[in-house]
Amino acid sequence: MGRLVIVSNRVTDPAKAAQAGGAAVAIADCLRERQGIWFGWSGQLSTDEDATPAIDVSDDGIVRWTIPLTKYEYENYYLGYANSVLWPVFHNRVDLAQFEAGYYAAYSKVNQRFAASLAAGLAEDDVIWVHDYHFIPLAHELRLLGVQNKIGFFLHIPFPPSQSFLTVPEHLQLARAFSAYDLVGLQATTDVANMIDYLEHGANGQMLPNGTMRVEGREFAIASFAVGIDTNFFKQGDLTDRNDYGATITRIIGVDRLDYTKGLPQKFRAFGRFLQINPDFRSRTVLTQIATPTRESVEAYSDIRKELETLSGSINGSYGDLEWVPIHYINQTTSRERLISVYRNAAVGLVTPLRDGMNLVAKEYVAAQNPRNPGVLILSRFAGAAEQLKAALIINPYNIDEIAGAIAVAVKMGLDERCLRHEALMQEIESGTAATWASGFLSALEHADHPPTFPPTGGKRLISAVSRLAQPARHQDPNSVIESSAPPLVCDVAASHRAFF
Ligand code: GDG
């Protein structure tokens, strides 16, 4: 295998990857494991539209090729198409998508520019691994430039149900773009089912007998590869029992980017409900929520911030007293090392996304626990991690009473049950780490063998695909939050107990 070239929107100092989000954390973990090149945006803005890549080497020995964006590109490609169209739609929040004219053109142009810049530095046997929704068209652009290398794509966020994806005006261009890869990796089996459903019924795709998908005359593989964590990192350090905050306080921890997909208002409300119906836990239970600010210039993000400030103020005002503030709400980034003890000193990890590709925090919380006195993970069924972490208390984040009930079960859970659940969770987490995720994907990419048929055959098939849009989808996504005609999902904590034991 030649050099590994990883492409992602934001290339960062691996030590500061957390600020750029979970995808950067996973990539940095992967690049620490194997030598490679990291190509993408430097995080800087420049007026130079033709900047050549800057090359440097990080303290960990990772070679980085980075280029700046222009202000226009940042506003229309990054904040615009990537984060105000694709992010909300892929998370099933079509109501928040802003389908503005000009966003897609900027997105395409940045992909063309980055492809040209990357192609100039590639060797024949380099393997290219593109990450996330910012760069879906990158392989298509590289193919048009004659690049024949193996190119894989991994989507860190969920793939939505077909009905949601069809709302994107450019969905057919995106379908064609996916087909330019040799392998498309998704987080969970639900995402694979959603993508296949969409491609078959919304983009005239065909599932071939060998299990690959054909779209626009090009064949490619689709599979799920659940992202894992560097478990050894979170297991390190002092394992003494929770004593940081005094034995009298039971701490519940939440660590999330301040994002409307993370179910933060639901989490605050559920904690308030828990205090309301469990007065004996008042004065001795604290929810610590670390909510790292992100994409603050997108309106939906400033809205969620205001909502959380109001909610935490109201709950603290209603239940707090001179000695006790129930919600400890922090809008700052904490160091990765400090996070280990923050997780370890919390009796409950509360993870409530309304939709999430995987959710690394759930895995990090479990890995950081003292196995002799572990805390309890409460996890949304709509996080990709719920496919693996079945020994958590699985909740529906839309059901405030159910989360409040799970908190009550978690804070009262005996040592034997906590140890049993923790052991089962650790088995899952240790069998799928960041390293095994990367090697699993790269090995599948190496074996994906589909003859390149570029340049693509043209627009005819796109037009015939449009005529098929009225056909009903064959499969319904069981996790669909909108457009679902299925009866509401029933999930209660007692059922989760029964399922586990
Ligand atoms: C995307 C997908 C998928 C957060 N605050 C701090 C901090 N973090 C770190 C966490 C964790 C990462 O950021 C967040 O990862 P998540 O997976 O929870 O969420 P996203 O950022 O939305 O990530 C997600 C992921 O990509 C990977 O594929 O799981 O579904 O949305 O590692 O620890 N780290 C530090 N200080 C903080 O304040 N050091």
PDB file of C-alpha atoms in Angstrom, residues 192-369:
ATOM      1  CA  VAL A 192     -26.383   1.865   5.270  1.00  0.00           C
ATOM      2  CA  ALA A 193     -30.064   0.885   4.961  1.00  0.00           C
ATOM      3  CA  ASN A 194     -31.047   4.548   4.498  1.00  0.00           C
ATOM      4  CA  MET A 195     -28.421   5.168   1.833  1.00  0.00           C
ATOM      5  CA  ILE A 196     -29.269   2.040  -0.149  1.00  0.00           C
ATOM      6  CA  ASP A 197     -32.969   2.865   0.067  1.00  0.00           C
ATOM      7  CA  TYR A 198     -32.350   6.386  -1.222  1.00  0.00           C
ATOM      8  CA  LEU A 199     -30.001   5.312  -4.036  1.00  0.00           C
ATOM      9  CA  GLU A 200     -32.384   2.596  -5.239  1.00  0.00           C
ATOM     10  CA  HIS A 201     -35.541   4.663  -5.105  1.00  0.00           C
ATOM     11  CA  GLY A 202     -34.338   8.234  -5.426  1.00  0.00           C
ATOM     12  CA  ALA A 203     -31.333   7.990  -7.747  1.00  0.00           C
ATOM     13  CA  ASN A 204     -32.008   5.013 -10.006  1.00  0.00           C
ATOM     14  CA  GLY A 205     -29.281   2.989  -8.306  1.00  0.00           C
ATOM     15  CA  GLN A 206     -29.072  -0.757  -8.569  1.00  0.00           C
ATOM     16  CA  MET A 207     -27.893  -3.210  -5.933  1.00  0.00           C
ATOM     17  CA  LEU A 208     -25.836  -5.824  -7.801  1.00  0.00           C
ATOM     18  CA  PRO A 209     -25.706  -9.525  -6.930  1.00  0.00           C
ATOM     19  CA  ASN A 210     -22.138  -9.080  -5.605  1.00  0.00           C
ATOM     20  CA  GLY A 211     -23.467  -6.592  -3.007  1.00  0.00           C
ATOM     21  CA  THR A 212     -22.075  -3.446  -4.619  1.00  0.00           C
ATOM     22  CA  MET A 213     -24.196  -0.502  -5.722  1.00  0.00           C
ATOM     23  CA  ARG A 214     -24.297   0.793  -9.282  1.00  0.00           C
ATOM     24  CA  VAL A 215     -25.151   4.459  -9.832  1.00  0.00           C
ATOM     25  CA  GLU A 216     -24.546   6.295 -13.101  1.00  0.00           C
ATOM     26  CA  GLY A 217     -22.713   3.278 -14.502  1.00  0.00           C
ATOM     27  CA  ARG A 218     -20.180   3.237 -11.705  1.00  0.00           C
ATOM     28  CA  GLU A 219     -19.967   0.524  -9.060  1.00  0.00           C
ATOM     29  CA  PHE A 220     -18.986   1.115  -5.468  1.00  0.00           C
ATOM     30  CA  ALA A 221     -19.272  -0.574  -2.098  1.00  0.00           C
ATOM     31  CA  ILE A 222     -21.246   0.703   0.908  1.00  0.00           C
ATOM     32  CA  ALA A 223     -20.665  -0.654   4.411  1.00  0.00           C
ATOM     33  CA  SER A 224     -20.763   0.383   8.049  1.00  0.00           C
ATOM     34  CA  PHE A 225     -17.632   0.922  10.146  1.00  0.00           C
ATOM     35  CA  ALA A 226     -18.453   2.130  13.654  1.00  0.00           C
ATOM     36  CA  VAL A 227     -15.925   4.723  14.800  1.00  0.00           C
ATOM     37  CA  GLY A 228     -14.156   3.798  18.023  1.00  0.00           C
ATOM     38  CA  ILE A 229     -11.912   5.586  20.508  1.00  0.00           C
ATOM     39  CA  ASP A 230      -8.379   5.300  21.819  1.00  0.00           C
ATOM     40  CA  THR A 231      -9.483   3.258  24.855  1.00  0.00           C
ATOM     41  CA  ASN A 232      -6.033   3.176  26.462  1.00  0.00           C
ATOM     42  CA  PHE A 233      -5.982   6.954  26.635  1.00  0.00           C
ATOM     43  CA  PHE A 234      -9.218   7.079  28.632  1.00  0.00           C
ATOM     44  CA  LYS A 235      -8.229   4.156  30.877  1.00  0.00           C
ATOM     45  CA  GLN A 236      -5.048   5.850  32.090  1.00  0.00           C
ATOM     46  CA  GLY A 237      -4.484   7.702  35.346  1.00  0.00           C
ATOM     47  CA  ASP A 238      -5.540   7.437  38.930  1.00  0.00           C
ATOM     48  CA  LEU A 239      -8.384   5.010  39.552  1.00  0.00           C
ATOM     49  CA  THR A 240      -9.272   6.134  43.070  1.00  0.00           C
ATOM     50  CA  ASP A 241     -12.985   6.374  43.742  1.00  0.00           C
ATOM     51  CA  ARG A 242     -15.018   9.458  43.045  1.00  0.00           C
ATOM     52  CA  ASN A 243     -13.882  12.021  45.543  1.00  0.00           C
ATOM     53  CA  ASP A 244     -13.046  15.121  43.525  1.00  0.00           C
ATOM     54  CA  TYR A 245     -16.227  16.882  44.510  1.00  0.00           C
ATOM     55  CA  GLY A 246     -16.782  15.281  47.877  1.00  0.00           C
ATOM     56  CA  ALA A 247     -18.573  11.966  48.445  1.00  0.00           C
ATOM     57  CA  THR A 248     -21.868  13.689  49.201  1.00  0.00           C
ATOM     58  CA  ILE A 249     -22.447  14.839  45.620  1.00  0.00           C
ATOM     59  CA  THR A 250     -23.644  12.491  42.866  1.00  0.00           C
ATOM     60  CA  ARG A 251     -22.428  13.924  39.594  1.00  0.00           C
ATOM     61  CA  ILE A 252     -24.035  13.435  36.198  1.00  0.00           C
ATOM     62  CA  ILE A 253     -21.827  14.409  33.273  1.00  0.00           C
ATOM     63  CA  GLY A 254     -22.627  15.630  29.764  1.00  0.00           C
ATOM     64  CA  VAL A 255     -19.920  16.594  27.234  1.00  0.00           C
ATOM     65  CA  ASP A 256     -21.150  17.815  23.861  1.00  0.00           C
ATOM     66  CA  ARG A 257     -20.462  20.406  21.240  1.00  0.00           C
ATOM     67  CA  LEU A 258     -23.142  23.069  21.646  1.00  0.00           C
ATOM     68  CA  ASP A 259     -25.223  21.697  18.810  1.00  0.00           C
ATOM     69  CA  TYR A 260     -28.990  21.419  18.293  1.00  0.00           C
ATOM     70  CA  THR A 261     -28.595  17.732  17.408  1.00  0.00           C
ATOM     71  CA  LYS A 262     -27.267  16.803  20.842  1.00  0.00           C
ATOM     72  CA  GLY A 263     -30.596  16.976  22.708  1.00  0.00           C
ATOM     73  CA  LEU A 264     -29.285  19.426  25.301  1.00  0.00           C
ATOM     74  CA  PRO A 265     -32.614  21.130  26.129  1.00  0.00           C
ATOM     75  CA  GLN A 266     -34.158  17.670  26.541  1.00  0.00           C
ATOM     76  CA  LYS A 267     -31.308  16.736  28.890  1.00  0.00           C
ATOM     77  CA  PHE A 268     -31.785  19.857  31.037  1.00  0.00           C
ATOM     78  CA  ARG A 269     -35.550  19.421  31.167  1.00  0.00           C
ATOM     79  CA  ALA A 270     -35.216  15.759  32.115  1.00  0.00           C
ATOM     80  CA  PHE A 271     -32.815  16.623  34.930  1.00  0.00           C
ATOM     81  CA  GLY A 272     -35.292  19.243  36.146  1.00  0.00           C
ATOM     82  CA  ARG A 273     -38.068  16.624  36.058  1.00  0.00           C
ATOM     83  CA  PHE A 274     -35.859  14.171  37.965  1.00  0.00           C
ATOM     84  CA  LEU A 275     -35.347  16.766  40.725  1.00  0.00           C
ATOM     85  CA  GLN A 276     -39.043  17.557  40.753  1.00  0.00           C
ATOM     86  CA  ILE A 277     -40.113  13.947  41.331  1.00  0.00           C
ATOM     87  CA  ASN A 278     -37.144  12.896  43.491  1.00  0.00           C
ATOM     88  CA  PRO A 279     -36.907  15.596  46.175  1.00  0.00           C
ATOM     89  CA  ASP A 280     -34.590  13.403  48.273  1.00  0.00           C
ATOM     90  CA  PHE A 281     -31.942  13.781  45.541  1.00  0.00           C
ATOM     91  CA  ARG A 282     -32.026  17.575  45.690  1.00  0.00           C
ATOM     92  CA  SER A 283     -28.970  19.208  47.271  1.00  0.00           C
ATOM     93  CA  ARG A 284     -26.836  16.172  46.434  1.00  0.00           C
ATOM     94  CA  THR A 285     -27.088  15.668  42.654  1.00  0.00           C
ATOM     95  CA  VAL A 286     -25.403  17.896  40.100  1.00  0.00           C
ATOM     96  CA  LEU A 287     -25.561  17.852  36.303  1.00  0.00           C
ATOM     97  CA  THR A 288     -22.248  19.120  34.930  1.00  0.00           C
ATOM     98  CA  GLN A 289     -22.669  19.983  31.259  1.00  0.00           C
ATOM     99  CA  ILE A 290     -19.594  20.908  29.242  1.00  0.00           C
ATOM    100  CA  ALA A 291     -20.940  22.432  26.023  1.00  0.00           C
ATOM    101  CA  THR A 292     -18.133  23.535  23.732  1.00  0.00           C
ATOM    102  CA  PRO A 293     -19.200  26.449  21.502  1.00  0.00           C
ATOM    103  CA  THR A 294     -19.242  25.630  17.796  1.00  0.00           C
ATOM    104  CA  ARG A 295     -20.317  27.326  14.497  1.00  0.00           C
ATOM    105  CA  GLU A 296     -21.562  30.312  16.459  1.00  0.00           C
ATOM    106  CA  SER A 297     -22.331  32.429  13.417  1.00  0.00           C
ATOM    107  CA  VAL A 298     -25.016  29.981  12.225  1.00  0.00           C
ATOM    108  CA  GLU A 299     -28.338  31.235  13.603  1.00  0.00           C
ATOM    109  CA  ALA A 300     -29.611  27.866  14.829  1.00  0.00           C
ATOM    110  CA  TYR A 301     -26.541  27.625  17.063  1.00  0.00           C
ATOM    111  CA  SER A 302     -27.047  30.983  18.763  1.00  0.00           C
ATOM    112  CA  ASP A 303     -30.710  30.012  19.295  1.00  0.00           C
ATOM    113  CA  ILE A 304     -29.776  26.803  21.122  1.00  0.00           C
ATOM    114  CA  ARG A 305     -27.284  28.657  23.277  1.00  0.00           C
ATOM    115  CA  LYS A 306     -29.944  31.145  24.389  1.00  0.00           C
ATOM    116  CA  GLU A 307     -32.413  28.339  25.076  1.00  0.00           C
ATOM    117  CA  LEU A 308     -29.929  26.506  27.290  1.00  0.00           C
ATOM    118  CA  GLU A 309     -29.029  29.635  29.236  1.00  0.00           C
ATOM    119  CA  THR A 310     -32.721  30.223  29.936  1.00  0.00           C
ATOM    120  CA  LEU A 311     -33.371  26.600  30.894  1.00  0.00           C
ATOM    121  CA  SER A 312     -30.376  26.237  33.208  1.00  0.00           C
ATOM    122  CA  GLY A 313     -31.217  29.590  34.842  1.00  0.00           C
ATOM    123  CA  SER A 314     -34.791  28.510  35.393  1.00  0.00           C
ATOM    124  CA  ILE A 315     -33.912  25.060  36.840  1.00  0.00           C
ATOM    125  CA  ASN A 316     -31.171  26.496  39.042  1.00  0.00           C
ATOM    126  CA  GLY A 317     -33.561  29.233  40.207  1.00  0.00           C
ATOM    127  CA  SER A 318     -36.360  26.759  40.982  1.00  0.00           C
ATOM    128  CA  TYR A 319     -34.374  24.077  42.811  1.00  0.00           C
ATOM    129  CA  GLY A 320     -31.015  25.563  43.856  1.00  0.00           C
ATOM    130  CA  ASP A 321     -30.227  26.954  47.279  1.00  0.00           C
ATOM    131  CA  LEU A 322     -27.363  28.818  48.887  1.00  0.00           C
ATOM    132  CA  GLU A 323     -25.186  25.701  49.064  1.00  0.00           C
ATOM    133  CA  TRP A 324     -26.189  23.860  45.899  1.00  0.00           C
ATOM    134  CA  VAL A 325     -26.464  24.782  42.201  1.00  0.00           C
ATOM    135  CA  PRO A 326     -28.099  21.850  40.337  1.00  0.00           C
ATOM    136  CA  ILE A 327     -26.799  22.543  36.802  1.00  0.00           C
ATOM    137  CA  HIS A 328     -23.146  23.361  36.349  1.00  0.00           C
ATOM    138  CA  TYR A 329     -23.150  24.607  32.769  1.00  0.00           C
ATOM    139  CA  ILE A 330     -19.793  25.375  31.140  1.00  0.00           C
ATOM    140  CA  ASN A 331     -19.326  26.895  27.670  1.00  0.00           C
ATOM    141  CA  GLN A 332     -15.613  26.198  27.446  1.00  0.00           C
ATOM    142  CA  THR A 333     -13.299  23.555  26.087  1.00  0.00           C
ATOM    143  CA  THR A 334     -11.635  21.328  28.670  1.00  0.00           C
ATOM    144  CA  SER A 335      -8.287  19.629  28.051  1.00  0.00           C
ATOM    145  CA  ARG A 336      -8.484  16.008  26.875  1.00  0.00           C
ATOM    146  CA  GLU A 337      -6.435  14.872  29.894  1.00  0.00           C
ATOM    147  CA  ARG A 338      -8.794  16.648  32.306  1.00  0.00           C
ATOM    148  CA  LEU A 339     -11.763  14.989  30.627  1.00  0.00           C
ATOM    149  CA  ILE A 340     -10.583  11.588  31.897  1.00  0.00           C
ATOM    150  CA  SER A 341     -11.052  12.562  35.550  1.00  0.00           C
ATOM    151  CA  VAL A 342     -14.221  14.520  34.775  1.00  0.00           C
ATOM    152  CA  TYR A 343     -15.734  11.343  33.272  1.00  0.00           C
ATOM    153  CA  ARG A 344     -14.349   9.101  36.014  1.00  0.00           C
ATOM    154  CA  ASN A 345     -15.735  11.232  38.816  1.00  0.00           C
ATOM    155  CA  ALA A 346     -19.258  11.185  37.435  1.00  0.00           C
ATOM    156  CA  ALA A 347     -21.701   8.501  38.579  1.00  0.00           C
ATOM    157  CA  VAL A 348     -23.751   8.894  35.405  1.00  0.00           C
ATOM    158  CA  GLY A 349     -22.849   9.715  31.788  1.00  0.00           C
ATOM    159  CA  LEU A 350     -25.887  11.318  30.151  1.00  0.00           C
ATOM    160  CA  VAL A 351     -25.844  11.232  26.329  1.00  0.00           C
ATOM    161  CA  THR A 352     -29.094  12.394  24.725  1.00  0.00           C
ATOM    162  CA  PRO A 353     -28.635  13.266  21.015  1.00  0.00           C
ATOM    163  CA  LEU A 354     -31.770  13.460  18.897  1.00  0.00           C
ATOM    164  CA  ARG A 355     -29.627  11.990  16.117  1.00  0.00           C
ATOM    165  CA  ASP A 356     -25.904  11.278  16.042  1.00  0.00           C
ATOM    166  CA  GLY A 357     -23.627   9.387  13.671  1.00  0.00           C
ATOM    167  CA  MET A 358     -21.861   7.562  16.499  1.00  0.00           C
ATOM    168  CA  ASN A 359     -21.157   9.674  19.635  1.00  0.00           C
ATOM    169  CA  LEU A 360     -17.647   9.222  20.945  1.00  0.00           C
ATOM    170  CA  VAL A 361     -18.459  10.742  24.331  1.00  0.00           C
ATOM    171  CA  ALA A 362     -20.573   7.689  25.232  1.00  0.00           C
ATOM    172  CA  LYS A 363     -17.574   5.426  24.592  1.00  0.00           C
ATOM    173  CA  GLU A 364     -15.088   7.750  26.300  1.00  0.00           C
ATOM    174  CA  TYR A 365     -17.258   7.926  29.441  1.00  0.00           C
ATOM    175  CA  VAL A 366     -17.384   4.135  29.727  1.00  0.00           C
ATOM    176  CA  ALA A 367     -13.664   3.657  29.010  1.00  0.00           C
ATOM    177  CA  ALA A 368     -12.706   6.190  31.700  1.00  0.00           C
ATOM    178  CA  GLN A 369     -14.649   4.406  34.475  1.00  0.00           C
TER     179      GLN A 369
END
